[in-house]
Amino acid sequence: ATGFDTLGWRDATPATRTFFVDRTAPEAVLTDAPTISQGVNTRLSGTTDLDTESVTVTISGGFGPYTAAVVDGVWSVVVPAALGTGSRTVTVTGRDFSGIVDATPNTYTLVADNTAPASQITDISGFDRTIETLTNLRQVTVAGTADAD
């Protein structure tokens, strides 16, 4: 900036200032999320650009938004709600200090599994007694099945 006085004198040492115009939206990425979650207190975390102020996480089914502060390009949020069993879409959106919001947020799939596995005893070998008398035996072999998850 150059100053002039009323007589037309010009400032011989004009002031200068360098500034940056930010027109780039931040890119927030989910880097750590469980493939299968029990659906309660699920921790989601990731990385983003260093000039990102916050990251907003929403989950299909009406969960969120959850907002995480960004420190040195890293963010983390804990989803306190029970997600219920099923597949959910997680959307991660960054917002920088200039107020620019990512118009194309990243999406991920999270599978919430709140169902306990079913197990079943299929064989007890080595004796010919009832279950009630098992406590007096020295060695018992028990075989069974369980769900794959």
XYZ file of C-alpha atoms in Angstrom, residues 28-138:
111
model
C -10.662 -35.645 5.565
C -9.884 -39.369 5.473
C -11.037 -42.142 7.805
C -7.953 -44.247 8.565
C -8.963 -46.215 11.653
C -12.384 -47.770 12.115
C -13.370 -51.274 13.044
C -14.654 -53.435 10.203
C -17.143 -54.941 12.624
C -18.232 -52.911 15.609
C -20.328 -53.840 18.595
C -22.123 -50.597 17.878
C -21.524 -48.789 21.177
C -18.665 -46.322 21.788
C -17.192 -46.966 18.359
C -13.962 -44.968 17.852
C -13.384 -43.486 14.416
C -10.211 -41.572 13.565
C -8.289 -40.338 10.595
C -6.151 -37.690 8.986
C -6.757 -34.476 7.112
C -4.945 -31.403 5.818
C -3.011 -29.374 8.389
C -5.214 -26.317 7.790
C -8.395 -28.237 8.687
C -10.193 -26.878 11.747
C -12.704 -29.680 12.287
C -14.081 -32.907 10.880
C -17.752 -33.836 11.000
C -18.792 -37.488 11.046
C -22.333 -38.641 10.250
C -23.588 -42.208 10.148
C -26.587 -43.431 8.172
C -29.649 -44.184 10.241
C -29.730 -40.729 11.848
C -26.508 -40.897 13.894
C -24.544 -37.688 14.303
C -23.281 -35.304 13.349
C -20.256 -35.786 15.598
C -17.591 -33.082 15.375
C -13.914 -33.716 16.036
C -11.219 -31.104 16.497
C -8.094 -31.537 14.380
C -4.631 -31.517 15.959
C -1.625 -31.696 13.633
C -3.771 -33.177 10.873
C -5.226 -35.968 13.057
C -8.835 -36.275 14.259
C -10.751 -38.756 16.396
C -14.349 -39.136 17.533
C -16.190 -41.676 19.687
C -19.753 -42.480 18.611
C -21.613 -42.910 21.915
C -24.847 -44.228 20.404
C -25.747 -47.882 19.921
C -25.717 -48.263 16.147
C -27.893 -51.369 16.012
C -27.043 -54.417 13.955
C -26.477 -53.822 10.255
C -24.421 -52.006 7.661
C -23.963 -48.243 8.106
C -22.476 -45.598 5.834
C -20.008 -43.285 7.579
C -19.512 -39.847 5.992
C -16.428 -37.793 6.897
C -16.397 -34.070 6.028
C -13.584 -31.585 6.661
C -13.915 -27.834 7.336
C -10.870 -25.566 7.238
C -10.132 -22.357 9.148
C -11.388 -20.290 6.198
C -14.803 -21.923 6.545
C -14.479 -23.968 3.372
C -16.299 -27.310 3.656
C -15.397 -30.334 1.559
C -18.179 -30.603 -1.058
C -17.290 -34.243 -1.822
C -16.895 -35.931 1.561
C -15.467 -39.424 1.852
C -17.804 -42.311 2.695
C -17.044 -45.664 4.281
C -19.019 -48.752 5.284
C -19.147 -49.876 8.902
C -20.833 -53.133 9.931
C -22.381 -53.027 13.401
C -22.906 -56.413 15.011
C -24.795 -56.439 18.318
C -25.763 -60.094 18.131
C -23.988 -62.451 20.533
C -22.662 -65.605 18.875
C -24.664 -68.776 19.415
C -22.796 -71.694 20.950
C -23.855 -75.253 21.565
C -22.277 -78.239 23.339
C -22.444 -81.162 20.930
C -20.459 -83.823 22.765
C -19.175 -84.595 26.245
C -17.021 -87.712 26.181
C -15.079 -89.808 28.648
C -17.891 -90.686 31.039
C -21.404 -91.905 31.249
C -22.869 -89.535 33.812
C -25.153 -86.532 33.985
C -23.968 -82.903 33.775
C -24.516 -82.478 37.533
C -21.694 -84.905 38.373
C -19.067 -83.232 36.149
C -17.489 -81.338 39.050
C -16.092 -84.576 40.573
C -14.274 -85.700 37.422
C -10.573 -85.028 36.825
